[in-house]
Short mmCIF file of C-alpha atoms and ligand atoms in Angstrom, two decimals:
data_model
loop_
_atom_site.label_atom_id
_atom_site.label_comp_id
_atom_site.label_asym_id
_atom_site.label_seq_id
_atom_site.Cartn_x
_atom_site.Cartn_y
_atom_site.Cartn_z
CA TYR W 1 109.85 24.86 -23.90
CA ARG W 2 106.93 27.25 -23.92
CA LYS W 3 104.57 24.38 -24.64
CA GLU W 4 105.98 22.47 -21.69
CA LEU W 5 105.33 25.41 -19.40
CA GLU W 6 101.83 25.74 -20.77
CA GLU W 7 101.15 22.11 -19.84
CA LEU W 8 102.77 22.47 -16.43
CA LYS W 9 100.41 25.31 -15.64
CA GLU W 10 97.43 23.00 -15.27
CA LEU W 11 99.29 20.25 -13.39
CA PRO W 12 99.48 19.85 -9.61
CA ALA W 13 102.76 20.25 -7.70
CA LYS W 14 102.85 16.55 -6.89
CA THR W 15 105.86 14.30 -6.37
CA LEU W 16 106.27 11.00 -8.25
CA ASP W 17 105.02 9.17 -5.15
CA GLY W 18 101.92 11.35 -4.82
CA HIS W 19 102.86 13.92 -2.18
CA GLU W 20 101.19 17.20 -3.06
CA VAL W 21 102.37 20.66 -2.09
CA GLU W 22 101.23 24.12 -3.16
CA VAL W 23 103.25 26.39 -5.41
CA ALA W 24 102.07 29.97 -5.05
CA GLY W 25 103.04 33.49 -6.04
CA ASN W 26 104.16 36.60 -4.17
CA ILE W 27 102.40 39.80 -5.20
CA GLY W 28 102.49 43.49 -4.35
CA THR W 29 99.41 44.77 -6.21
CA PRO W 30 96.19 43.40 -7.75
CA GLN W 31 97.82 43.76 -11.18
CA ASP W 32 100.26 40.98 -10.26
CA VAL W 33 97.52 38.35 -9.98
CA GLU W 34 97.41 37.68 -13.71
CA GLY W 35 101.10 36.77 -13.85
CA VAL W 36 100.70 34.29 -11.00
CA LEU W 37 97.77 32.57 -12.70
CA ASN W 38 99.48 32.56 -16.10
CA ASN W 39 102.44 30.75 -14.59
CA GLY W 40 100.31 28.13 -12.86
CA GLY W 41 100.32 29.58 -9.34
CA GLN W 42 97.91 27.74 -7.05
CA GLY W 43 97.45 30.62 -4.64
CA ILE W 44 99.03 33.78 -3.30
CA GLY W 45 101.50 32.94 -0.53
CA LEU W 46 102.36 36.56 0.16
CA TYR W 47 100.44 39.70 -0.69
CA ARG W 48 102.70 42.57 0.40
CA THR W 49 100.09 45.19 1.26
CA GLU W 50 102.57 47.96 2.04
CA PHE W 51 102.50 49.11 -1.59
CA LEU W 52 98.96 50.34 -0.94
CA TYR W 53 100.39 52.65 1.68
CA MET W 54 103.54 53.81 -0.11
CA ASP W 55 104.11 56.63 -2.62
CA ARG W 56 101.21 58.73 -1.43
CA GLU W 57 100.47 61.62 0.90
CA ASN W 58 98.04 59.99 3.28
CA MET W 59 96.82 56.71 4.71
CA PRO W 60 94.69 54.55 2.39
CA THR W 61 91.08 54.42 3.59
CA GLU W 62 89.27 51.24 4.58
CA GLU W 63 87.29 51.45 1.34
CA GLU W 64 90.39 51.80 -0.85
CA GLN W 65 91.97 48.80 0.83
CA PHE W 66 88.77 46.79 0.60
CA VAL W 67 88.63 47.40 -3.15
CA ALA W 68 92.23 46.21 -3.65
CA TYR W 69 91.87 43.08 -1.48
CA LYS W 70 88.56 42.22 -3.12
CA GLU W 71 90.12 42.52 -6.56
CA VAL W 72 92.90 40.10 -5.64
CA LEU W 73 90.50 37.61 -4.02
CA GLN W 74 88.10 37.69 -6.96
CA GLY W 75 90.99 37.35 -9.40
CA MET W 76 92.21 34.23 -7.63
CA GLU W 77 88.77 32.60 -7.86
CA GLY W 78 88.66 30.88 -4.50
CA LYS W 79 92.32 29.91 -4.35
CA PRO W 80 94.05 30.83 -1.07
CA VAL W 81 95.34 34.40 -0.75
CA ILE W 82 97.60 35.17 2.21
CA ILE W 83 97.28 38.87 2.94
CA ARG W 84 100.17 40.17 5.00
CA THR W 85 99.31 43.10 7.24
CA LEU W 86 101.35 46.27 6.96
CA ASP W 87 105.09 45.65 7.06
CA ILE W 88 106.49 49.15 7.19
CA GLY W 89 109.60 50.54 8.85
CA GLY W 90 113.07 49.13 8.47
CA ASP W 91 113.96 50.16 4.93
CA LYS W 92 110.35 51.13 4.04
CA LYS W 93 109.22 54.61 5.09
CA LEU W 94 105.82 56.31 4.89
CA PRO W 95 106.03 60.10 4.45
CA TYR W 96 102.82 60.71 6.41
CA LEU W 97 103.68 58.45 9.34
CA ASN W 98 106.70 60.35 10.62
CA LEU W 99 108.66 57.32 11.67
CA PRO W 100 111.59 58.30 13.90
CA GLU W 101 115.17 58.01 12.65
CA GLU W 102 116.72 54.96 14.24
CA MET W 103 120.25 53.66 14.71
CA ASN W 104 119.18 50.14 13.73
CA PRO W 105 115.98 50.38 11.67
CA PHE W 106 115.85 46.63 11.02
CA LEU W 107 115.86 46.03 14.77
CA GLY W 108 113.56 48.87 15.55
CA TRP W 109 110.02 50.06 15.31
CA ARG W 110 108.58 48.23 12.33
CA ALA W 111 105.76 46.04 11.06
CA ILE W 112 103.59 44.44 13.75
CA ARG W 113 105.33 46.58 16.39
CA ILE W 114 103.99 49.71 14.72
CA CYS W 115 100.57 48.16 14.10
CA LEU W 116 100.08 47.11 17.72
CA GLU W 117 100.75 50.69 18.79
CA LEU W 118 98.84 52.48 16.00
CA LYS W 119 95.81 50.36 16.69
CA ASP W 120 93.29 52.38 14.68
CA MET W 121 95.42 52.17 11.56
CA PHE W 122 95.79 48.42 12.09
CA LYS W 123 92.08 47.88 12.71
CA THR W 124 91.21 49.78 9.54
CA GLN W 125 93.32 47.33 7.55
CA LEU W 126 91.87 44.31 9.34
CA ARG W 127 88.32 45.52 8.71
CA ALA W 128 89.12 45.92 5.02
CA ILE W 129 90.58 42.40 4.83
CA LEU W 130 87.62 40.91 6.72
CA ARG W 131 85.11 42.69 4.48
CA ALA W 132 86.92 41.43 1.38
CA SER W 133 87.11 37.89 2.79
CA THR W 134 83.66 36.95 1.45
CA TYR W 135 84.96 37.27 -2.14
CA GLY W 136 87.38 34.35 -2.02
CA GLN W 137 89.68 32.52 0.37
CA ALA W 138 91.57 35.09 2.41
CA LEU W 139 94.10 34.32 5.13
CA ILE W 140 95.59 36.97 7.44
CA MET W 141 99.32 36.98 8.15
CA PHE W 142 101.23 39.10 10.66
CA PRO W 143 104.83 40.10 9.85
CA MET W 144 107.81 40.34 12.20
CA ILE W 145 106.37 38.31 15.03
CA SER W 146 109.01 37.75 17.72
CA GLY W 147 106.92 35.85 20.25
CA VAL W 148 103.48 34.66 21.19
CA GLN W 149 102.48 37.80 23.08
CA GLU W 150 102.37 39.78 19.85
CA VAL W 151 100.21 37.08 18.26
CA ARG W 152 97.72 37.33 21.11
CA GLU W 153 97.57 41.11 20.92
CA ALA W 154 97.12 41.11 17.17
CA LYS W 155 94.40 38.46 17.37
CA THR W 156 92.58 40.51 19.98
CA ILE W 157 92.42 43.40 17.52
CA VAL W 158 91.12 41.03 14.81
CA GLU W 159 88.40 39.99 17.26
CA GLU W 160 87.51 43.64 17.86
CA ALA W 161 87.29 44.28 14.13
CA LYS W 162 85.04 41.22 13.74
CA ARG W 163 82.73 42.40 16.54
CA GLU W 164 82.45 45.83 14.96
CA LEU W 165 81.52 44.35 11.58
CA GLU W 166 78.98 42.05 13.21
CA ALA W 167 77.37 45.00 14.96
CA GLU W 168 77.20 46.79 11.60
CA ASN W 169 75.74 43.72 9.89
CA ILE W 170 78.64 43.55 7.45
CA PRO W 171 79.45 40.01 6.29
CA PHE W 172 82.92 38.43 6.58
CA ASP W 173 84.48 34.96 6.71
CA LYS W 174 84.03 33.97 10.36
CA ASP W 175 86.58 31.14 10.03
CA ILE W 176 89.30 33.22 8.42
CA LYS W 177 92.69 31.66 9.10
CA ILE W 178 95.33 33.64 10.94
CA GLY W 179 99.04 32.96 10.66
CA ILE W 180 102.41 34.59 11.08
CA MET W 181 105.59 35.13 9.19
CA VAL W 182 108.46 33.31 10.82
CA GLU W 183 111.29 35.68 10.02
CA ILE W 184 112.81 36.38 13.42
CA PRO W 185 115.00 33.67 14.98
CA SER W 186 113.15 33.86 18.33
CA ALA W 187 109.93 32.89 16.54
CA ALA W 188 111.62 30.09 14.62
CA VAL W 189 113.16 28.65 17.77
CA SER W 190 109.92 28.87 19.77
CA ALA W 191 107.71 27.74 16.89
CA ASP W 192 106.28 24.93 19.05
CA ILE W 193 104.79 27.51 21.42
CA ILE W 194 103.49 29.84 18.72
CA ALA W 195 102.02 26.93 16.73
CA ARG W 196 99.41 26.47 19.47
CA GLU W 197 97.88 29.86 18.69
CA VAL W 198 97.97 30.22 14.89
CA ASP W 199 96.60 28.44 11.83
CA PHE W 200 99.76 28.50 9.74
CA PHE W 201 103.35 29.65 9.42
CA SER W 202 105.10 31.23 6.47
CA ILE W 203 108.87 31.40 6.69
CA GLY W 204 110.31 34.73 5.58
CA THR W 205 113.85 33.74 4.75
CA ASN W 206 114.89 37.21 3.58
CA ASP W 207 114.69 38.54 7.10
CA LEU W 208 115.34 35.21 8.81
CA CYS W 209 118.76 35.03 7.10
CA GLN W 210 119.49 38.64 7.95
CA TYR W 211 118.70 38.19 11.62
CA THR W 212 120.10 34.68 12.10
CA ILE W 213 123.44 35.30 10.42
CA ALA W 214 123.56 38.95 11.56
CA VAL W 215 124.04 40.18 8.02
CA ASP W 216 122.27 43.31 6.73
CA ARG W 217 120.27 42.15 3.70
CA MET W 218 121.02 45.47 1.92
CA ASN W 219 124.77 45.61 2.58
CA GLU W 220 126.89 44.49 -0.41
CA LYS W 221 130.01 44.34 1.70
CA VAL W 222 128.72 41.44 3.77
CA SER W 223 126.45 39.84 1.18
CA TYR W 224 128.88 36.91 0.85
CA LEU W 225 127.68 35.81 4.29
CA TYR W 226 124.01 35.98 3.33
CA GLU W 227 123.34 32.32 2.75
CA PRO W 228 119.95 30.54 2.90
CA LEU W 229 121.75 27.18 2.81
CA HIS W 230 123.63 27.97 6.02
CA PRO W 231 123.25 24.92 8.30
CA ALA W 232 121.66 27.19 10.93
CA ILE W 233 118.93 28.27 8.52
CA LEU W 234 118.17 24.69 7.52
CA ARG W 235 117.85 23.72 11.16
CA LEU W 236 115.50 26.62 11.86
CA VAL W 237 113.38 25.77 8.81
CA LYS W 238 113.18 22.15 9.93
CA ASN W 239 112.22 23.19 13.46
CA VAL W 240 109.40 25.40 12.19
CA ILE W 241 107.99 22.77 9.82
CA ASP W 242 108.17 20.01 12.45
CA ALA W 243 106.51 22.22 15.08
CA SER W 244 103.69 23.10 12.70
CA HIS W 245 103.07 19.50 11.71
CA GLN W 246 102.96 18.42 15.33
CA ARG W 247 100.03 20.79 15.75
CA GLY W 248 98.43 19.84 12.44
CA ILE W 249 98.99 23.23 10.81
CA PHE W 250 100.88 24.01 7.59
CA THR W 251 104.12 25.81 6.90
CA GLY W 252 104.80 27.82 3.77
CA MET W 253 107.79 29.85 2.72
CA CYS W 254 107.59 33.22 1.02
CA GLY W 255 111.18 34.45 1.17
CA GLU W 256 113.45 34.27 -1.88
CA MET W 257 114.74 30.89 -0.74
CA ALA W 258 111.45 29.28 -1.84
CA GLY W 259 111.90 30.32 -5.48
CA ASP W 260 115.51 29.23 -6.01
CA PRO W 261 115.71 25.74 -7.60
CA ILE W 262 118.85 24.87 -5.64
CA ASN W 263 116.72 24.75 -2.45
CA THR W 264 113.62 22.95 -3.74
CA LEU W 265 114.62 19.34 -3.06
CA ILE W 266 115.77 20.13 0.47
CA LEU W 267 112.66 22.15 1.34
CA LEU W 268 110.41 19.46 -0.11
CA GLY W 269 112.27 16.82 1.89
CA LEU W 270 111.97 18.86 5.08
CA GLY W 271 108.20 18.77 4.57
CA LEU W 272 107.45 22.32 3.43
CA ASP W 273 103.77 22.50 2.48
CA GLU W 274 103.66 25.65 0.37
CA PHE W 275 106.31 27.40 -1.76
CA SER W 276 105.60 31.03 -2.61
CA MET W 277 107.73 33.02 -5.04
CA SER W 278 107.77 35.55 -7.83
CA ALA W 279 105.47 34.38 -10.62
CA LEU W 280 108.22 33.71 -13.17
CA THR W 281 109.90 30.95 -11.16
CA ILE W 282 106.71 28.99 -10.46
CA PRO W 283 106.92 26.61 -13.48
CA GLN W 284 110.55 25.72 -12.83
CA ILE W 285 109.94 24.89 -9.16
CA LYS W 286 106.81 22.91 -9.99
CA LYS W 287 108.75 20.89 -12.52
CA ILE W 288 111.43 19.91 -10.00
CA ILE W 289 108.78 18.83 -7.49
CA ARG W 290 107.06 16.68 -10.13
CA ASN W 291 110.32 14.90 -11.00
CA ILE W 292 111.25 13.37 -7.66
CA THR W 293 109.72 11.21 -4.94
CA LEU W 294 109.17 12.55 -1.46
CA GLU W 295 111.32 9.67 -0.18
CA GLU W 296 114.29 10.78 -2.28
CA ALA W 297 113.76 14.40 -1.26
CA LYS W 298 113.77 13.38 2.40
CA GLU W 299 117.10 11.60 1.92
CA ILE W 300 118.53 14.70 0.26
CA ALA W 301 117.27 16.89 3.11
CA ASN W 302 118.82 14.55 5.66
CA GLU W 303 122.10 14.56 3.79
CA ALA W 304 122.02 18.35 3.65
CA LEU W 305 121.51 18.47 7.41
CA SER W 306 124.64 16.37 7.88
CA LEU W 307 126.87 18.70 5.86
CA ALA W 308 128.95 21.53 7.31
CA THR W 309 128.91 24.42 4.84
CA PRO W 310 126.58 26.00 2.26
CA GLU W 311 129.12 25.09 -0.45
CA GLU W 312 129.07 21.39 0.45
CA ILE W 313 125.28 21.45 0.49
CA ARG W 314 125.08 23.22 -2.86
CA ASP W 315 127.50 20.77 -4.51
CA MET W 316 125.53 17.80 -3.22
CA VAL W 317 122.19 19.21 -4.39
CA ASN W 318 123.54 20.23 -7.78
CA GLU W 319 124.62 16.67 -8.38
CA LYS W 320 121.12 15.40 -7.54
CA LEU W 321 119.50 18.06 -9.73
CA ASN W 322 121.68 17.13 -12.70
CA LYS W 323 120.60 13.52 -12.36
CA LEU W 324 116.95 14.56 -12.44
CA ASN W 325 117.22 16.24 -15.84
C1 PEP G 401 110.99 37.89 4.11
O1 PEP G 401 111.46 38.58 5.01
O2 PEP G 401 111.48 36.80 3.73
C2 PEP G 401 109.80 38.35 3.37
C3 PEP G 401 109.19 37.56 2.51
O3 PEP G 401 109.34 39.60 3.61
P1 PEP G 401 110.00 40.92 3.01
O4 PEP G 401 110.98 40.49 1.95
O5 PEP G 401 108.85 41.70 2.50
O6 PEP G 401 110.66 41.50 4.21
MG1 MG G 402 110.39 40.22 5.93
#
């Protein structure tokens, strides 16, 4: 088994009929890069930068952030690295930021909402990412986007950071790609509008499930409702992928849904371009992708879309998966 994984590592995530996707890893720190590479990850689909900010007494400086981003980019040797800007608030607090207590933290002041208000903090991070961008292939991703206005505002601040660096003669990747996490239903539903103004989408199913099904992702009592294979989630995922392809941009997925084998055939069939997950599940997902044709996967996705409940969908997919092995 180990030998099989070792071989898989070098192989592309390509279907039997030649359709290639990317299987990537989610990381929280530069130390996680090694695990992604060892498991055959072809990029970083989500670098959660908030760990740089947590468990400390003060804000990380531009230099500290630059060093971390550079280390990840160099470690990945030119493979794509999607750096998500600060996603704080909700369940994640920063002692030195004094975030207000809220009745509904998951619906409150978090992530891009904080960054667009604390502009200097945001620009410091963007400058660090831009400076690091010459050491590999960096992409910038904004979390918790609810609509296109936030995309425009965030991009304006990226432009400001770029102008500053230019004035200081500091090099950066002038064509750096900018995308968003699709993890709020309003963004998923209006993906056709947002697609005009970004270079890629990455679907954050952890929050997308929470917000679409109205089920707190931390609450055990209602966890039975938390279901990525809910017909509503599949329809949102399809809408996002279709909207991106109509504009010629790609859609990835970096929520837990992307790393669970039960979902792989459906996501592949819906046209997902990049699957990003914890390093350990990469080989398994790659193997499933390499054992089916895109045509078959499309049929499975269509069948899934015709079914009424997560259970029915799971039963159907399990049958197909058993036949593969
Ligand atoms: C998500 O919401 O699916 C996601 C990947 O982000 P996080 O789990 O960090 O909220
Ligand atoms: Mg999220």
